[in-house]
Amino acid sequence: MKITILGGGGFLGRKLAARLAKDGTLGGRPITGLTLFDLAAPAAFAAPFPLRCLGGDVADPAAVAEAIPPGTEVVFHLAAVVSAAAEADYDLGMKVNLQGTLAVLAACRALGTKPRVIFTSSVASFGGGQEAVVPDDGRQVPTNSYGAQKAIGELLLQDATRKGFLDAVNIRLPTVMVRPGRPNKAASSFVSAVVREPLLGLSTDCPVPPEFAVWICSPRSAMEWFLHAATMDTSGMGIDRGINPPGRSATVAKMLEALETVAGSAAREKVGFAFDREVFDIVAGWPAAFDATRARRLGFVEQESLEDLVHAFIEDDLAATRAERGL
Ligand SMILES: NC(=O)c1ccc[n+]([C@@H]2O[C@H](COP(=O)([O-])OP(=O)(O)OC[C@H]3O[C@@H](n4cnc5c(N)ncnc54)[C@H](O)[C@@H]3O)[C@@H](O)[C@H]2O)c1
């Protein structure tokens, strides 16, 4: 089975590539080739199958066509300009998040073999804010350009599925925590920072109040959902290719409680609060809870507890993050 990861050099793309290399198989079938595609060619690593690492722009149809060669059965489309960056630079967001998805659609269509496409949409494609509990058939009324671009991408891929060009599963990812490395340009960067920075021995200021709730998942859950989306029988989905996966609603206070349980009160005390209007205005529109009944019925596994999530970061990513940041 040939697989392509667009955005393969990013946080989730790298984790997914590592998981595929570890497993060597997908859905019980051997992986016969993996292409990683990102703005800069992702670094190669040891894998039990041929690995291609390509650099290019996902909005460039020729580059995307090269990244999705004939015989490709599964395409993970993760390449994106993330929330605050797409809000700050409207043109760049439209180019990458919209034109990029159109290029992916065209390349998959040109194969003529209906590849499975897993598209990472986002909780940010919904509105409603803190009060909302989004039902499975909730409307996407985004309060930011990134969310609008993701919602449009979903519709395009859903329609391409109906036309028989490809076979899409659009996963509306919760905010993934704990993100390793450094703070980034996602408006939700603080969600990871309030756990990661104290575990690195560093102080951080949270830009939203402690009672602020976020719909979250762990990188481990995201990986399970990606693999399930790549291998599940999609006939039960019908025309509706959007999935609200079973994440978890968590306030910042609950995250800090979990941090304290795992790492002690000294870690907890490294987090202060400094309200940031710009960040708050973006994240305040995102719903903090979903029903997610349909995803459970379709076999998407439940998110682990916050304590387990903190332990998982320590096991999977803390040492590498420390090394990367020279700490
Ligand atoms: N991490 C989260 O909390 C979260 C939540 C919801 C949705 N998502 C979505 O999941 C996907 C992966 O997220 P992530 O956290 O790994 O983000 P990331 O920023 O680490 O990875 C995205 C990758 O896309 C690449 N990219 C950007 N512009 C590109 C272009 N023009 N051509 C080719 N590649 C380009 C970036 O270089 C980056 O490596 C994204 O689509 C994101 O919108 C993530």
Short mmCIF file of C-alpha atoms and ligand atoms in Angstrom, two decimals:
data_model
loop_
_atom_site.label_atom_id
_atom_site.label_comp_id
_atom_site.label_asym_id
_atom_site.label_seq_id
_atom_site.Cartn_x
_atom_site.Cartn_y
_atom_site.Cartn_z
CA MET A 1 0.00 0.00 0.00
CA LYS A 2 1.42 3.39 -1.03
CA ILE A 3 0.77 6.32 1.32
CA THR A 4 1.39 10.08 1.12
CA ILE A 5 1.48 12.55 4.01
CA LEU A 6 1.12 16.18 2.91
CA GLY A 7 2.42 18.35 5.75
CA GLY A 8 4.63 15.39 6.64
CA GLY A 9 7.24 17.63 8.27
CA GLY A 10 4.82 19.11 10.83
CA PHE A 11 3.95 18.06 14.36
CA LEU A 12 1.27 15.49 13.53
CA GLY A 13 2.75 14.55 10.15
CA ARG A 14 6.05 13.51 11.74
CA LYS A 15 4.28 11.52 14.44
CA LEU A 16 2.15 9.77 11.84
CA ALA A 17 5.18 8.94 9.68
CA ALA A 18 6.99 7.52 12.71
CA ARG A 19 3.95 5.42 13.61
CA LEU A 20 3.66 4.03 10.06
CA ALA A 21 7.37 3.19 10.04
CA LYS A 22 7.02 1.43 13.41
CA ASP A 23 3.98 -0.57 12.29
CA GLY A 24 5.17 -1.29 8.72
CA THR A 25 1.56 -2.06 7.88
CA LEU A 26 -1.75 -0.27 7.63
CA GLY A 27 -5.02 -2.11 8.11
CA GLY A 28 -3.12 -5.41 8.08
CA ARG A 29 -1.50 -4.73 4.69
CA PRO A 30 2.21 -4.03 4.21
CA ILE A 31 3.14 -0.45 3.39
CA THR A 32 5.11 -0.48 0.14
CA GLY A 33 6.03 3.20 -0.02
CA LEU A 34 5.61 6.44 1.94
CA THR A 35 5.94 9.96 0.53
CA LEU A 36 6.41 12.84 2.96
CA PHE A 37 5.74 16.28 1.48
CA ASP A 38 6.20 19.66 3.12
CA LEU A 39 7.46 23.17 2.30
CA ALA A 40 10.99 21.95 3.06
CA ALA A 41 11.65 18.26 2.39
CA PRO A 42 11.13 16.43 5.71
CA ALA A 43 14.19 14.68 7.15
CA ALA A 44 14.50 11.03 6.12
CA PHE A 45 14.56 8.28 8.76
CA ALA A 46 14.87 4.50 8.90
CA ALA A 47 11.72 2.77 7.67
CA PRO A 48 10.89 -0.79 6.62
CA PHE A 49 9.66 0.50 3.24
CA PRO A 50 10.91 2.99 0.60
CA LEU A 51 10.59 6.59 1.80
CA ARG A 52 10.44 9.69 -0.42
CA CYS A 53 10.89 13.11 1.19
CA LEU A 54 9.81 15.97 -1.05
CA GLY A 55 9.83 19.74 -0.64
CA GLY A 56 7.19 21.88 -2.35
CA ASP A 57 4.14 24.06 -2.05
CA VAL A 58 0.82 22.28 -1.54
CA ALA A 59 -0.82 25.05 -3.59
CA ASP A 60 1.31 24.05 -6.59
CA PRO A 61 -0.66 21.39 -8.51
CA ALA A 62 2.44 19.94 -10.21
CA ALA A 63 4.27 19.51 -6.90
CA VAL A 64 1.24 17.85 -5.31
CA ALA A 65 0.80 15.53 -8.30
CA GLU A 66 4.40 14.41 -7.86
CA ALA A 67 3.75 13.76 -4.18
CA ILE A 68 0.73 11.56 -4.97
CA PRO A 69 2.05 9.10 -7.58
CA PRO A 70 -0.06 6.47 -9.34
CA GLY A 71 -0.84 3.58 -7.02
CA THR A 72 -1.28 5.80 -3.95
CA GLU A 73 -4.12 4.41 -1.87
CA VAL A 74 -4.09 6.71 1.14
CA VAL A 75 -3.41 10.46 1.32
CA PHE A 76 -3.21 12.26 4.65
CA HIS A 77 -3.75 15.95 3.90
CA LEU A 78 -2.32 17.75 6.91
CA ALA A 79 -0.57 20.67 5.17
CA ALA A 80 -2.00 23.95 6.42
CA VAL A 81 -1.40 27.45 7.62
CA VAL A 82 -2.68 27.24 11.20
CA SER A 83 -5.22 29.42 12.96
CA ALA A 84 -3.59 32.68 14.10
CA ALA A 85 -1.26 32.69 11.07
CA ALA A 86 -4.20 32.32 8.65
CA GLU A 87 -6.03 35.06 10.52
CA ALA A 88 -2.99 37.38 10.34
CA ASP A 89 -2.33 36.69 6.64
CA TYR A 90 -5.61 36.17 4.82
CA ASP A 91 -3.99 35.69 1.40
CA LEU A 92 -1.58 33.04 2.64
CA GLY A 93 -4.39 31.18 4.40
CA MET A 94 -6.50 31.20 1.25
CA LYS A 95 -3.57 30.04 -0.86
CA VAL A 96 -2.47 27.14 1.32
CA ASN A 97 -5.72 26.10 3.00
CA LEU A 98 -8.01 26.56 0.01
CA GLN A 99 -5.91 26.39 -3.18
CA GLY A 100 -3.83 23.66 -1.55
CA THR A 101 -6.89 21.51 -0.89
CA LEU A 102 -8.06 22.08 -4.47
CA ALA A 103 -4.66 20.87 -5.71
CA VAL A 104 -4.96 17.76 -3.52
CA LEU A 105 -8.43 17.09 -4.88
CA ALA A 106 -7.18 17.44 -8.48
CA ALA A 107 -4.17 15.17 -7.93
CA CYS A 108 -6.31 12.46 -6.31
CA ARG A 109 -8.92 12.74 -9.02
CA ALA A 110 -6.25 12.39 -11.73
CA LEU A 111 -5.23 9.00 -10.28
CA GLY A 112 -8.59 7.58 -11.29
CA THR A 113 -8.37 5.05 -8.44
CA LYS A 114 -10.38 6.78 -5.71
CA PRO A 115 -7.75 7.06 -2.96
CA ARG A 116 -8.78 7.42 0.68
CA VAL A 117 -8.12 11.06 1.72
CA ILE A 118 -7.91 11.92 5.40
CA PHE A 119 -8.27 15.68 5.76
CA THR A 120 -7.54 17.39 9.07
CA SER A 121 -10.28 19.90 9.59
CA SER A 122 -10.69 21.62 12.92
CA VAL A 123 -12.90 22.48 15.85
CA ALA A 124 -12.25 26.05 14.62
CA SER A 125 -14.63 25.38 11.72
CA PHE A 126 -17.48 25.66 14.24
CA GLY A 127 -18.73 28.67 16.17
CA GLY A 128 -20.82 28.80 19.33
CA GLY A 129 -18.08 29.47 21.86
CA GLN A 130 -17.94 28.32 25.47
CA GLU A 131 -21.68 27.67 25.79
CA ALA A 132 -21.97 25.33 22.80
CA VAL A 133 -22.23 21.54 22.82
CA VAL A 134 -21.99 20.75 19.13
CA PRO A 135 -24.34 17.97 17.99
CA ASP A 136 -23.24 15.56 15.25
CA ASP A 137 -25.27 17.48 12.69
CA GLY A 138 -24.19 20.91 14.00
CA ARG A 139 -23.68 23.60 11.38
CA GLN A 140 -20.22 24.94 10.71
CA VAL A 141 -20.40 28.70 11.30
CA PRO A 142 -16.72 29.59 11.76
CA THR A 143 -15.63 32.77 13.50
CA ASN A 144 -12.22 32.91 11.78
CA SER A 145 -10.76 32.56 8.27
CA TYR A 146 -8.85 29.36 9.09
CA GLY A 147 -12.08 27.68 10.19
CA ALA A 148 -13.87 28.94 7.08
CA GLN A 149 -11.09 27.56 4.86
CA LYS A 150 -11.26 24.19 6.63
CA ALA A 151 -15.06 24.05 6.26
CA ILE A 152 -14.79 24.83 2.55
CA GLY A 153 -12.13 22.15 2.15
CA GLU A 154 -14.43 19.63 3.83
CA LEU A 155 -17.29 20.45 1.46
CA LEU A 156 -15.04 20.17 -1.59
CA LEU A 157 -13.71 16.78 -0.52
CA GLN A 158 -17.17 15.55 0.45
CA ASP A 159 -18.51 16.50 -2.96
CA ALA A 160 -15.50 14.89 -4.67
CA THR A 161 -16.39 11.73 -2.73
CA ARG A 162 -19.96 11.88 -3.97
CA LYS A 163 -18.60 12.26 -7.52
CA GLY A 164 -16.45 9.14 -7.06
CA PHE A 165 -13.11 10.99 -7.45
CA LEU A 166 -11.82 9.99 -4.02
CA ASP A 167 -12.98 8.67 -0.65
CA ALA A 168 -12.70 11.39 2.02
CA VAL A 169 -12.84 11.34 5.79
CA ASN A 170 -12.71 14.87 7.22
CA ILE A 171 -11.63 14.76 10.86
CA ARG A 172 -12.45 17.94 12.81
CA LEU A 173 -9.55 17.69 15.19
CA PRO A 174 -9.81 19.13 18.67
CA THR A 175 -6.86 21.20 19.89
CA VAL A 176 -4.07 18.66 20.18
CA MET A 177 -2.14 18.81 23.46
CA VAL A 178 0.65 18.49 24.46
CA ARG A 179 2.45 19.82 21.41
CA PRO A 180 6.23 19.31 21.72
CA GLY A 181 8.88 21.88 20.79
CA ARG A 182 8.22 25.58 21.10
CA PRO A 183 5.13 27.77 21.29
CA ASN A 184 3.76 28.23 17.72
CA LYS A 185 1.44 30.51 15.76
CA ALA A 186 -1.73 28.59 16.53
CA ALA A 187 -4.06 30.70 18.68
CA SER A 188 -4.38 27.61 20.87
CA SER A 189 -0.63 27.44 21.51
CA PHE A 190 -1.25 28.16 25.23
CA VAL A 191 -3.19 24.89 25.64
CA SER A 192 0.05 22.95 25.25
CA ALA A 193 2.25 25.60 26.85
CA VAL A 194 0.51 25.40 30.24
CA VAL A 195 1.64 21.78 30.55
CA ARG A 196 4.81 21.64 28.44
CA GLU A 197 6.62 24.74 29.73
CA PRO A 198 6.33 23.81 33.46
CA LEU A 199 7.50 20.27 32.66
CA LEU A 200 10.56 21.87 31.07
CA GLY A 201 11.05 23.91 34.24
CA LEU A 202 9.94 27.13 32.51
CA SER A 203 7.30 29.71 33.49
CA THR A 204 4.46 30.66 31.16
CA ASP A 205 1.54 33.07 31.12
CA CYS A 206 -1.84 31.73 30.07
CA PRO A 207 -3.73 34.28 27.90
CA VAL A 208 -7.22 33.11 28.96
CA PRO A 209 -8.77 32.71 32.45
CA PRO A 210 -8.63 29.38 34.37
CA GLU A 211 -12.32 28.61 33.79
CA PHE A 212 -11.85 28.80 30.00
CA ALA A 213 -12.70 25.41 28.44
CA VAL A 214 -11.16 23.84 25.33
CA TRP A 215 -12.08 20.74 23.31
CA ILE A 216 -8.82 18.79 23.35
CA CYS A 217 -7.23 15.49 22.34
CA SER A 218 -3.78 13.96 22.68
CA PRO A 219 -1.36 13.24 19.83
CA ARG A 220 -1.83 9.54 20.66
CA SER A 221 -5.59 9.79 20.11
CA ALA A 222 -5.08 11.79 16.92
CA MET A 223 -2.87 8.99 15.59
CA GLU A 224 -5.46 6.33 16.43
CA TRP A 225 -8.13 8.39 14.70
CA PHE A 226 -5.95 8.91 11.59
CA LEU A 227 -5.24 5.19 11.27
CA HIS A 228 -8.87 4.30 11.81
CA ALA A 229 -9.99 6.90 9.24
CA ALA A 230 -7.52 5.43 6.75
CA THR A 231 -8.75 1.86 7.12
CA MET A 232 -12.43 2.01 8.17
CA ASP A 233 -15.31 0.98 5.96
CA THR A 234 -16.65 4.36 4.84
CA SER A 235 -19.87 2.98 3.41
CA GLY A 236 -21.56 3.55 6.78
CA MET A 237 -20.84 7.28 6.58
CA GLY A 238 -23.08 7.96 3.63
CA ILE A 239 -22.63 11.37 2.06
CA ASP A 240 -21.60 12.99 5.37
CA ARG A 241 -17.81 12.73 5.47
CA GLY A 242 -17.26 14.97 8.52
CA ILE A 243 -16.23 13.37 11.81
CA ASN A 244 -16.38 15.06 15.21
CA PRO A 245 -14.05 12.70 17.07
CA PRO A 246 -14.53 11.91 20.77
CA GLY A 247 -12.15 14.42 22.34
CA ARG A 248 -12.48 15.84 25.84
CA SER A 249 -13.73 19.16 27.18
CA ALA A 250 -11.20 20.57 29.64
CA THR A 251 -10.81 23.89 31.44
CA VAL A 252 -7.34 25.33 31.92
CA ALA A 253 -7.88 24.76 35.67
CA LYS A 254 -8.45 21.01 35.03
CA MET A 255 -5.30 20.86 32.88
CA LEU A 256 -3.33 22.42 35.72
CA GLU A 257 -4.86 19.97 38.21
CA ALA A 258 -3.66 17.09 36.02
CA LEU A 259 -0.23 18.70 35.75
CA GLU A 260 -0.05 19.01 39.54
CA THR A 261 -1.16 15.39 40.04
CA VAL A 262 1.55 14.13 37.71
CA ALA A 263 4.40 16.60 38.33
CA GLY A 264 3.68 18.30 41.68
CA SER A 265 2.73 21.76 42.86
CA ALA A 266 6.06 23.34 41.82
CA ALA A 267 5.14 22.63 38.18
CA ARG A 268 1.64 24.02 38.68
CA GLU A 269 3.05 27.24 40.15
CA LYS A 270 5.01 27.99 36.98
CA VAL A 271 1.77 29.01 35.24
CA GLY A 272 0.54 32.58 35.60
CA PHE A 273 -2.38 34.35 33.90
CA ALA A 274 -1.99 37.40 31.60
CA PHE A 275 -5.07 38.10 29.52
CA ASP A 276 -4.39 38.50 25.76
CA ARG A 277 -7.30 40.01 23.85
CA GLU A 278 -6.06 38.95 20.40
CA VAL A 279 -5.75 35.26 21.34
CA PHE A 280 -8.94 35.31 23.38
CA ASP A 281 -10.96 36.78 20.51
CA ILE A 282 -9.97 33.88 18.25
CA VAL A 283 -10.36 30.97 20.67
CA ALA A 284 -13.48 32.34 22.40
CA GLY A 285 -15.50 31.50 19.28
CA TRP A 286 -14.49 27.83 19.27
CA PRO A 287 -16.94 25.41 20.87
CA ALA A 288 -15.55 23.60 23.92
CA ALA A 289 -17.75 20.49 23.80
CA PHE A 290 -19.09 18.08 21.20
CA ASP A 291 -21.59 15.27 21.29
CA ALA A 292 -19.46 12.90 19.10
CA THR A 293 -21.95 9.99 19.21
CA ARG A 294 -21.59 9.25 15.50
CA ALA A 295 -17.79 9.04 15.67
CA ARG A 296 -18.01 6.56 18.55
CA ARG A 297 -20.50 4.49 16.56
CA LEU A 298 -18.10 4.56 13.62
CA GLY A 299 -15.32 3.15 15.80
CA PHE A 300 -13.24 6.21 16.74
CA VAL A 301 -11.65 5.52 20.13
CA GLU A 302 -12.23 7.61 23.24
CA GLN A 303 -9.73 10.24 24.38
CA GLU A 304 -7.70 9.21 27.46
CA SER A 305 -7.78 11.15 30.77
CA LEU A 306 -5.87 14.41 31.23
CA GLU A 307 -3.45 12.69 33.64
CA ASP A 308 -2.72 9.97 31.06
CA LEU A 309 -2.23 12.66 28.45
CA VAL A 310 0.39 14.43 30.61
CA HIS A 311 2.15 11.10 31.27
CA ALA A 312 2.12 10.40 27.51
CA PHE A 313 3.86 13.70 26.76
CA ILE A 314 6.52 12.90 29.35
CA GLU A 315 7.04 9.44 27.82
CA ASP A 316 6.88 10.41 24.15
CA ASP A 317 8.17 13.95 23.76
CA LEU A 318 9.69 15.60 26.84
CA ALA A 319 13.30 14.48 26.32
CA ALA A 320 13.27 15.41 22.60
CA THR A 321 11.73 18.80 23.38
CA ARG A 322 14.36 19.46 26.04
CA ALA A 323 17.11 18.57 23.56
CA GLU A 324 15.57 20.63 20.74
CA ARG A 325 15.37 23.70 22.94
CA GLY A 326 18.83 23.20 24.43
CA LEU A 327 17.48 22.90 27.98
N1 LIG B 1 -2.43 20.57 16.19
C1 LIG B 1 -3.69 20.93 16.44
O1 LIG B 1 -4.07 21.25 17.58
C2 LIG B 1 -4.72 20.89 15.33
C3 LIG B 1 -6.07 21.09 15.64
C4 LIG B 1 -7.00 21.10 14.62
C5 LIG B 1 -6.59 20.86 13.32
N2 LIG B 1 -5.28 20.68 13.05
C6 LIG B 1 -4.87 20.47 11.66
O2 LIG B 1 -4.05 19.31 11.62
C7 LIG B 1 -3.04 19.47 10.61
C8 LIG B 1 -1.68 19.22 11.18
O3 LIG B 1 -1.48 20.10 12.27
P1 LIG B 1 -0.07 20.26 12.97
O4 LIG B 1 -0.34 20.63 14.38
O5 LIG B 1 0.81 19.12 12.66
O6 LIG B 1 0.45 21.58 12.22
P2 LIG B 1 1.91 21.95 11.74
O7 LIG B 1 1.94 23.42 11.49
O8 LIG B 1 2.94 21.39 12.68
O9 LIG B 1 2.02 21.15 10.37
C9 LIG B 1 1.48 21.64 9.20
C10 LIG B 1 2.53 21.49 8.14
O10 LIG B 1 2.05 22.06 6.93
C11 LIG B 1 3.15 22.61 6.27
N3 LIG B 1 2.78 23.61 5.28
C12 LIG B 1 2.36 24.89 5.51
N4 LIG B 1 2.20 25.52 4.34
C13 LIG B 1 2.52 24.63 3.37
C14 LIG B 1 2.59 24.71 1.97
N5 LIG B 1 2.28 25.85 1.33
N6 LIG B 1 2.99 23.63 1.28
C15 LIG B 1 3.32 22.48 1.93
N7 LIG B 1 3.28 22.35 3.26
C16 LIG B 1 2.90 23.42 3.97
C17 LIG B 1 3.97 23.24 7.37
O11 LIG B 1 5.30 23.46 6.95
C18 LIG B 1 3.83 22.22 8.47
O12 LIG B 1 4.93 21.32 8.51
C19 LIG B 1 -3.24 20.86 10.03
O13 LIG B 1 -4.04 20.74 8.87
C20 LIG B 1 -4.01 21.59 11.10
O14 LIG B 1 -4.80 22.62 10.55
C21 LIG B 1 -4.33 20.68 14.02
#
